[in-house]
Coordinates of C-alpha atoms in Angstrom, one line a residue:
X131 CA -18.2 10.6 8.8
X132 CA -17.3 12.7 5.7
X133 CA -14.8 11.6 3.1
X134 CA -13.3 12.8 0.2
X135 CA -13.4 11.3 -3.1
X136 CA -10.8 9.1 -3.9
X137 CA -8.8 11.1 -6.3
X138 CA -7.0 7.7 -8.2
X139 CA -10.0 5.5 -8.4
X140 CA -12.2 8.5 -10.1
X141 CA -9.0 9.0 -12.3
X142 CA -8.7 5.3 -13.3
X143 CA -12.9 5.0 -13.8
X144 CA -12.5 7.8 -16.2
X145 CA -9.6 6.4 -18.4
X146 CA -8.5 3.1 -17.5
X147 CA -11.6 1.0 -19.0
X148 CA -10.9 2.1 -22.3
X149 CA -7.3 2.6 -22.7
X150 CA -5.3 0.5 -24.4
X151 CA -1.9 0.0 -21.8
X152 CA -2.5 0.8 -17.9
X153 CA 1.0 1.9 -17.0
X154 CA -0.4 3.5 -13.5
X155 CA -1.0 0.6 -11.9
X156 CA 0.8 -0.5 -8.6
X157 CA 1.2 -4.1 -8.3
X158 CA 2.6 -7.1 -10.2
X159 CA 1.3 -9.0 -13.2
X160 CA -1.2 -11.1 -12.4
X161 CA -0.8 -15.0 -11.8
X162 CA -2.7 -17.2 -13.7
X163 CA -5.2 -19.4 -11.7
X164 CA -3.8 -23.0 -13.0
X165 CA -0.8 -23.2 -10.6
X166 CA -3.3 -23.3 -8.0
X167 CA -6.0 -26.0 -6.8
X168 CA -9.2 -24.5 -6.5
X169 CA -11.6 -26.6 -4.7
X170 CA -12.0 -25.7 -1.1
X171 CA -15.1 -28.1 -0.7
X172 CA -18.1 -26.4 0.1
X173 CA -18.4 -23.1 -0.8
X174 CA -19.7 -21.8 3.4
X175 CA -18.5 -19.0 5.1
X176 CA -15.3 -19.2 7.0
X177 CA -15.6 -20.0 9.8
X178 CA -14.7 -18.4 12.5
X179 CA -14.8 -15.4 10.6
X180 CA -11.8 -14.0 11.3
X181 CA -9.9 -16.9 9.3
X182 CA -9.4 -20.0 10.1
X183 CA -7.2 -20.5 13.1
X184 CA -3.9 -22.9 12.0
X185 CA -3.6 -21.0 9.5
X186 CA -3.8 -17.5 11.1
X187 CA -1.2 -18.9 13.5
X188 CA 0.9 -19.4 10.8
X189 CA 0.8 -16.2 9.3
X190 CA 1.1 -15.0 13.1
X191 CA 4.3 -17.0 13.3
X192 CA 6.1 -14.3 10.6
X193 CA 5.3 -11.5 13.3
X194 CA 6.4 -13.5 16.3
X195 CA 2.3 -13.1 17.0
X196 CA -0.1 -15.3 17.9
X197 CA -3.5 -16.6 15.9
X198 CA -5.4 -14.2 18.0
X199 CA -3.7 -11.0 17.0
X200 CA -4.2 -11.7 12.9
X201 CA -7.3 -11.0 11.5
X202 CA -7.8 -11.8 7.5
X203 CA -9.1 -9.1 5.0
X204 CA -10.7 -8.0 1.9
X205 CA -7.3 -7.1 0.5
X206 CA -4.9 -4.3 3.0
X207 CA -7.7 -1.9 2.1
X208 CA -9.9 -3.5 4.6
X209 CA -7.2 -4.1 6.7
X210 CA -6.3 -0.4 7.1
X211 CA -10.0 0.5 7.0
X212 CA -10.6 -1.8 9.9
X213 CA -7.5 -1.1 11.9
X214 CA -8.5 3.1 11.7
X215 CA -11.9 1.7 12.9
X216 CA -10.7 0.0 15.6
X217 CA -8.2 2.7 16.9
X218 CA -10.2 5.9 16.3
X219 CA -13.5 5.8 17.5
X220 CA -16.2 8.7 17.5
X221 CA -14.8 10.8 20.5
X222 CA -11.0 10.2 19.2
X223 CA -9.9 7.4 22.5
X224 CA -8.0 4.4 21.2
X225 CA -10.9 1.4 20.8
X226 CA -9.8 -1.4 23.5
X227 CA -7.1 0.7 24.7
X228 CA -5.3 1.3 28.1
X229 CA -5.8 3.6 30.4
X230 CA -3.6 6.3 29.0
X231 CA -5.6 6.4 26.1
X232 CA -8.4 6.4 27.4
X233 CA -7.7 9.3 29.3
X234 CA -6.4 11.1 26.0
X235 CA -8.3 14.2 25.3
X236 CA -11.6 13.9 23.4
X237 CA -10.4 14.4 19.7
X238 CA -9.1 11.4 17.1
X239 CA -5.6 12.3 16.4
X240 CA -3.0 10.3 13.8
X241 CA 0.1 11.3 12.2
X242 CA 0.5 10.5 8.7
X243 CA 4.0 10.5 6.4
X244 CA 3.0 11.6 2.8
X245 CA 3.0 11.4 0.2
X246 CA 1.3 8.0 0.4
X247 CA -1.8 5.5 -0.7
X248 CA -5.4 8.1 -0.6
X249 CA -6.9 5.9 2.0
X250 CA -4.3 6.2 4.4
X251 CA -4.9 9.7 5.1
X252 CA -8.3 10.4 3.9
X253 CA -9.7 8.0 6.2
X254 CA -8.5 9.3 9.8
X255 CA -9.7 12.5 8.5
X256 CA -12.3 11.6 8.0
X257 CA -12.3 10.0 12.1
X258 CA -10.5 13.4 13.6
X259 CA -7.4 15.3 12.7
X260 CA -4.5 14.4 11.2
X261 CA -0.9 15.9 11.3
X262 CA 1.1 15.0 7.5
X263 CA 4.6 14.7 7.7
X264 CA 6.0 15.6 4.1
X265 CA 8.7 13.3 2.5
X266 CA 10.5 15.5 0.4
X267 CA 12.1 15.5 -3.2
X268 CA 14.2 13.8 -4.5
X269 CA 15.6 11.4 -2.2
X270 CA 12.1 11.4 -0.2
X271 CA 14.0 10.7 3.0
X272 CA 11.7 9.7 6.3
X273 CA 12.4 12.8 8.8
X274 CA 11.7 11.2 12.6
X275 CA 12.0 14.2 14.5
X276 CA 9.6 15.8 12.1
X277 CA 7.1 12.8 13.1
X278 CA 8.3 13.6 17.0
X279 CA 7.6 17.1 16.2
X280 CA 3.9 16.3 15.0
X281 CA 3.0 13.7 18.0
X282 CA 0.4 15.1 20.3
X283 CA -0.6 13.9 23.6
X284 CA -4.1 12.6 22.3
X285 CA -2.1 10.6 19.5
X286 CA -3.5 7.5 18.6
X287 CA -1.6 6.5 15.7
X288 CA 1.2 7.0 13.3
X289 CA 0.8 5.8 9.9
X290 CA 3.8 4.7 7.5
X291 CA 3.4 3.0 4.2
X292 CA 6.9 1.0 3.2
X293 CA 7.6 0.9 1.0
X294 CA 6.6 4.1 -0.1
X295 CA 3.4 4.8 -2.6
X296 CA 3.9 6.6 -4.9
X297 CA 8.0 7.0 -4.4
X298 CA 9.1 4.0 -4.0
X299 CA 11.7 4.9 -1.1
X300 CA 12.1 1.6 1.2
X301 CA 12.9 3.3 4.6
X302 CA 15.8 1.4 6.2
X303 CA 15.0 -0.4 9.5
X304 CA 16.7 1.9 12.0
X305 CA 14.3 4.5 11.0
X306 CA 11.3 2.7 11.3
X307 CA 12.7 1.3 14.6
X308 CA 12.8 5.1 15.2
X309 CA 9.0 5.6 14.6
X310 CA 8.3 2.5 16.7
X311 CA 10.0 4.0 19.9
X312 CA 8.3 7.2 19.2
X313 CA 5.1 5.5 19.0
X314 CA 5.7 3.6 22.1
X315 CA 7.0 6.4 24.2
X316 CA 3.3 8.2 23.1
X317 CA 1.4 5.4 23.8
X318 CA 0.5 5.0 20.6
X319 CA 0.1 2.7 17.6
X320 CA 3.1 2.6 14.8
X321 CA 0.5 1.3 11.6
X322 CA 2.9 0.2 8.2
X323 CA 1.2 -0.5 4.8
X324 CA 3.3 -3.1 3.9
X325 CA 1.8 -4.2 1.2
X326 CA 5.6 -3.8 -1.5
X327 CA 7.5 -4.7 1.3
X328 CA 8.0 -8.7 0.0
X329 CA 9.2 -7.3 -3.4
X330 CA 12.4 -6.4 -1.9
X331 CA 15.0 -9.1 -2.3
X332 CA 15.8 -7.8 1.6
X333 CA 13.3 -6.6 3.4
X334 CA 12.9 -5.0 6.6
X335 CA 11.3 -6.6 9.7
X336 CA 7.7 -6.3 9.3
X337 CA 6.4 -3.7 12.1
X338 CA 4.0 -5.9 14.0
X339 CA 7.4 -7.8 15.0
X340 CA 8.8 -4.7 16.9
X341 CA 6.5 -4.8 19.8
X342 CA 3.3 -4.4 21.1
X343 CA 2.5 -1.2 19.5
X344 CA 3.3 -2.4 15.8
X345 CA 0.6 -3.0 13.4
X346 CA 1.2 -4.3 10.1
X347 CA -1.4 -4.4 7.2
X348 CA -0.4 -6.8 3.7
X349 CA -2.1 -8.9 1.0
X350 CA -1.5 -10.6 -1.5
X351 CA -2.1 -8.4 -3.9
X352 CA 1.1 -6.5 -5.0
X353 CA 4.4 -8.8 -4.6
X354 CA 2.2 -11.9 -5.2
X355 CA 0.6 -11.4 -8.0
X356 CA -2.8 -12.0 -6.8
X357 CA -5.1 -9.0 -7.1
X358 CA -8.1 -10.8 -7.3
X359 CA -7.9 -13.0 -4.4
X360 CA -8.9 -9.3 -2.3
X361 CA -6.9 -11.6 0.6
X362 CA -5.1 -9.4 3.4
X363 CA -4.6 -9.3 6.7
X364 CA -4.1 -7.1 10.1
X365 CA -1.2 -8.4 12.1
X366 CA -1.1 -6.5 16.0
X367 CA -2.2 -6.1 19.5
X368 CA -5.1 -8.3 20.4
X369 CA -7.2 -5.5 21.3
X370 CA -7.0 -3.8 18.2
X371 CA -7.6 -6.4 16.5
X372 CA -10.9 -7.7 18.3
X373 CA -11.8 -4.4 17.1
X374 CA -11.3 -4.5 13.9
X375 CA -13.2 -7.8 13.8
X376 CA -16.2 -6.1 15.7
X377 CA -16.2 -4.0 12.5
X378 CA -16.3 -6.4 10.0
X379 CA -18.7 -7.9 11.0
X380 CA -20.7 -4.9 9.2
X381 CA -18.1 -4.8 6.4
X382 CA -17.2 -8.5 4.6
X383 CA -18.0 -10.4 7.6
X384 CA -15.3 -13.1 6.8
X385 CA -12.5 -13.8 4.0
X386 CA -14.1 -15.7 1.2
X387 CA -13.3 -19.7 1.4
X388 CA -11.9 -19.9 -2.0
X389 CA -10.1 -17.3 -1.2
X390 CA -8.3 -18.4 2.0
X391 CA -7.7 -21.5 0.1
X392 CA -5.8 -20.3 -2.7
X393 CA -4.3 -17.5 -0.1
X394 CA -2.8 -20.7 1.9
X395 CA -0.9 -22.4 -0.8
X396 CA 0.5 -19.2 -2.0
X397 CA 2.1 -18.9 1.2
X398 CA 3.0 -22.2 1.6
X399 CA 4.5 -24.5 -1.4
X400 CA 4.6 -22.0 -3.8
X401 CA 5.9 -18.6 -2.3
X402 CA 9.5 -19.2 -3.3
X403 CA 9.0 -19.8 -6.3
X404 CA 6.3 -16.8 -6.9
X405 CA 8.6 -14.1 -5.1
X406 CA 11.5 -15.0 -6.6
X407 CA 10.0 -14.4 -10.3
X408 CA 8.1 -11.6 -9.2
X409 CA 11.2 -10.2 -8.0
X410 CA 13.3 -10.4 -10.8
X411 CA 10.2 -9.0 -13.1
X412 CA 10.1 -6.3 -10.7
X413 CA 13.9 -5.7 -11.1
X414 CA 14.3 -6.3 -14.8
X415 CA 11.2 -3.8 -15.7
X416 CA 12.6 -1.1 -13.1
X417 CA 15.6 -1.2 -15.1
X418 CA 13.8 -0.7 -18.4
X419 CA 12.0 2.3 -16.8
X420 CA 15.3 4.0 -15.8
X421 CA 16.8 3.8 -19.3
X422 CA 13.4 5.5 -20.4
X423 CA 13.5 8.3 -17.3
X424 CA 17.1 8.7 -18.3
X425 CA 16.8 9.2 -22.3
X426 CA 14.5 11.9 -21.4
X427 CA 16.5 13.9 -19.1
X428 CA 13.6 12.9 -15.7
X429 CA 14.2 13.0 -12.4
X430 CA 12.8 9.9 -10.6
X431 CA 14.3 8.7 -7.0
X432 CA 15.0 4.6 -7.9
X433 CA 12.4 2.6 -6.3
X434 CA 11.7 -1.0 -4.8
X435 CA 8.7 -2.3 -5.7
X436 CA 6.5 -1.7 -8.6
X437 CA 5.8 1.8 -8.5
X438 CA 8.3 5.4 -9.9
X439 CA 7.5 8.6 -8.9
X440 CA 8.5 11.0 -12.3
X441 CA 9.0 14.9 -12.0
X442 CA 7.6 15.8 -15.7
X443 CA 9.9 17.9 -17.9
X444 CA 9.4 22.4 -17.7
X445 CA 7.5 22.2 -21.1
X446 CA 3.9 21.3 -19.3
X447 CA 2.2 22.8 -17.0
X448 CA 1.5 20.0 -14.7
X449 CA 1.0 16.4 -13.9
X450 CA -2.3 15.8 -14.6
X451 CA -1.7 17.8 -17.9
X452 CA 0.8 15.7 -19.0
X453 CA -1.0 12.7 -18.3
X454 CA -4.2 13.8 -19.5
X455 CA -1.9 14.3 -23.0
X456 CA -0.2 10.8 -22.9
X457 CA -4.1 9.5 -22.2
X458 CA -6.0 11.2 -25.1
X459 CA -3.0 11.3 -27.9
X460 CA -1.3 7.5 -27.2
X461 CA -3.9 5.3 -24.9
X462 CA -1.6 5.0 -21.5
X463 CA -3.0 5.4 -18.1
X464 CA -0.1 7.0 -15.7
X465 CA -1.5 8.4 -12.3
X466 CA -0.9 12.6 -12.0
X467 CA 1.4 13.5 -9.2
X468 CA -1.1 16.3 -7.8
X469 CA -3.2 13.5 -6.6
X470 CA -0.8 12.6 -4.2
X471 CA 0.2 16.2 -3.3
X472 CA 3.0 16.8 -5.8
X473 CA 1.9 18.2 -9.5
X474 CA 4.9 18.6 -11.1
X475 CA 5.3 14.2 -11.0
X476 CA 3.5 11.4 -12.3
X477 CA 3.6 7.7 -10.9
X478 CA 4.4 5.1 -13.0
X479 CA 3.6 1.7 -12.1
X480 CA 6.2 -1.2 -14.0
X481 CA 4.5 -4.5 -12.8
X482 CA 2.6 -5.4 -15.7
X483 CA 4.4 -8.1 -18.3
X484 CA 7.7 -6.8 -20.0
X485 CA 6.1 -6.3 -23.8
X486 CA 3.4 -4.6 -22.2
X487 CA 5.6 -2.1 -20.6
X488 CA 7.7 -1.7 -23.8
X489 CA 4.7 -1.4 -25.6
X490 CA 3.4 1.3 -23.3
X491 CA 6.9 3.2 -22.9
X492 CA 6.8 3.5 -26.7
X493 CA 4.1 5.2 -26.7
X494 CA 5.2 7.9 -23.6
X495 CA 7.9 8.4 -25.9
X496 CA 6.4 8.8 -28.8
X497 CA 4.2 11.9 -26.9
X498 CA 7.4 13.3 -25.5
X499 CA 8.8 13.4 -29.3
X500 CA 6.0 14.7 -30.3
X501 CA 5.7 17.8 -28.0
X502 CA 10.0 18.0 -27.3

């Protein structure tokens, strides 16, 4: 297996440790740890390692799914990591698949819409080849018959994030409906990121609801609040799954305890209350940020979630210039569009507390002033 580097993590280890505002970062302000209780009694693994059972039922129950098809994470990193493991093995056939794909010719083939999350690319080609759809400026709309067009016969997977990193565009339900038929009709697996989906006020059905071939892959980590819990989970058929647990076992083995406990009364007594306030940060700072693109004469399509994709102004020469200048000169972290395939944008991530994002906005404008 041969991977690529992973362009936004070596971009954040060179700058984000020591600047002063991270305004690239894609999730919501963190919680503090006092609304929760924190003793899960002894500190053992979980066991069974795939999460305890009740309580994957109940997160089964928001797919229509049973305990047997959830498996809990490290974070939807894992999840997604684990799910390409399980669907893509060496010789490209679907892990724990039927007959048709086992049949499939001998070479691991997914479908991928861009742009979207590193991982989510990088790592089925790293397993095989890959087919990218393009979403395209500046409405970033979801083409299905361009994803029809890129569906081969040895297909084992098409892979969606919604909604969208770095855009932001929430694709409506009758086009991921779309992708699920076309997935079906393949024999394949329809995989959504989900991960923003929950900082909608109304989101779409979850893709593990639509049928058998709907995976979904969350955490808690970006409408929750809870980046540090590294608590996800894999919600779909039970033979993907069983695979994906066959594979952790050499990854993370189980969830941490602590973490399952925390994870279970963030999803229970206290999810109203954290969604609705991380929704209305959400909203409020996504507002701030489109005065700001705005003033300045951007272009930006408006997002849900945490995350704005920015097309810079003429006057540099790309992305990672600009933000290499905003870095160096004012102490703010934004993410260059070239690593997700588009150098004329940068993404900027509005989740962190409301002074911190006026604080760092001040300073992007004080650059733009600066080199207007």
């Amino acid at each position: 297996m041969n991977i690529e580097p992973f362009g936004l993590e070596r971009w954040f280890a060179e700058y984000e440790h020591e600047a002063d505002i991270m305004l690239a970062e894609s999730g919501i302000r963190s919680l503090d740890v006092d609304r929760f209780d924190l003793d899960p009694g002894e500190l053992g693994y979980v066991i069974p390692t795939n999460g305890n059972p009740e309580f994957r039922a109940e997160v089964g129950e928001r797919y229509g799914r049973s305990e047997d098809e959830v498996l809990f994470t490290c974070g939807t990193q894992e999840a997604n990591f684990l799910a390409f493991l399980s669907l893509l093995d060496d010789d490209g056939r679907a892990v724990g698949g039927d007959a048709a794909s086992s049949s499939r010719a001998q070479s691991a083939h997914a479908v991928v819409v861009t742009p979207t999350y590193q991982a989510l690319h990088a790592v089925p080609e790293s397993m095989g080849e890959v087919n990218r759809v393009s979403l395209e400026p500046p409405e970033w709309e979801l083409d299905v018959d361009a994803v029809a067009d890129a569906i081969r016969d040895e297909t084992d997977v098409i892979v969606l994030n919604n909604p969208n990193n770095p855009t932001g565009r929430y694709h409506p339900q009758e086009k991921v409906e779309a992708l699920y038929d076309l997935a079906e009709d393949a024999g394949a697996y329809l995989l959504c990121d989900e991960v923003y989906r929950l900082l909608s006020p109304d989101p779409v059905d979850p893709v593990a609801s639509m049928g058998e071939y709907g995976i979904s892959t969350t955490s808690l980590t970006k409408a929750y609040g809870l980046a540090g819990l590294r608590f996800g989970w894999l919600v779909g058929a039970e033979e993907v799954v069983n695979g994906a647990w066959e594979w952790k076992d050499y990854t993370t083995i189980s969830p941490g305890i602590i973490d399952q406990h925390v994870a279970r009364q963030a999803l229970g007594e206290h999810e109203d209350d954290i969604l609705a306030e991380n929704r209305e940060l959400a909203a409020s700072n996504r507002d701030r940020v489109r005065e700001f693109v705005d003033e300045y004469g951007l272009e930006w399509y408006d997002p849900v979630g945490v995350n704005g994709f920015v097309r810079i102004s003429d006057g540099f020469e790309d992305g990672e210039e600009f933000c290499r200048g905003v870095v160096e000169e004012e102490s703010v972290v934004l993410a260059p569009g070239n690593l997700f395939g588009f150098d004329r944008y940068f993404r900027i991530g509005f989740g962190l507390p409301a002074e911190e994002l006026e604080d760092g906005l001040g300073r992007v404008e004080s650059f733009l002033d600066g080199h207007a």
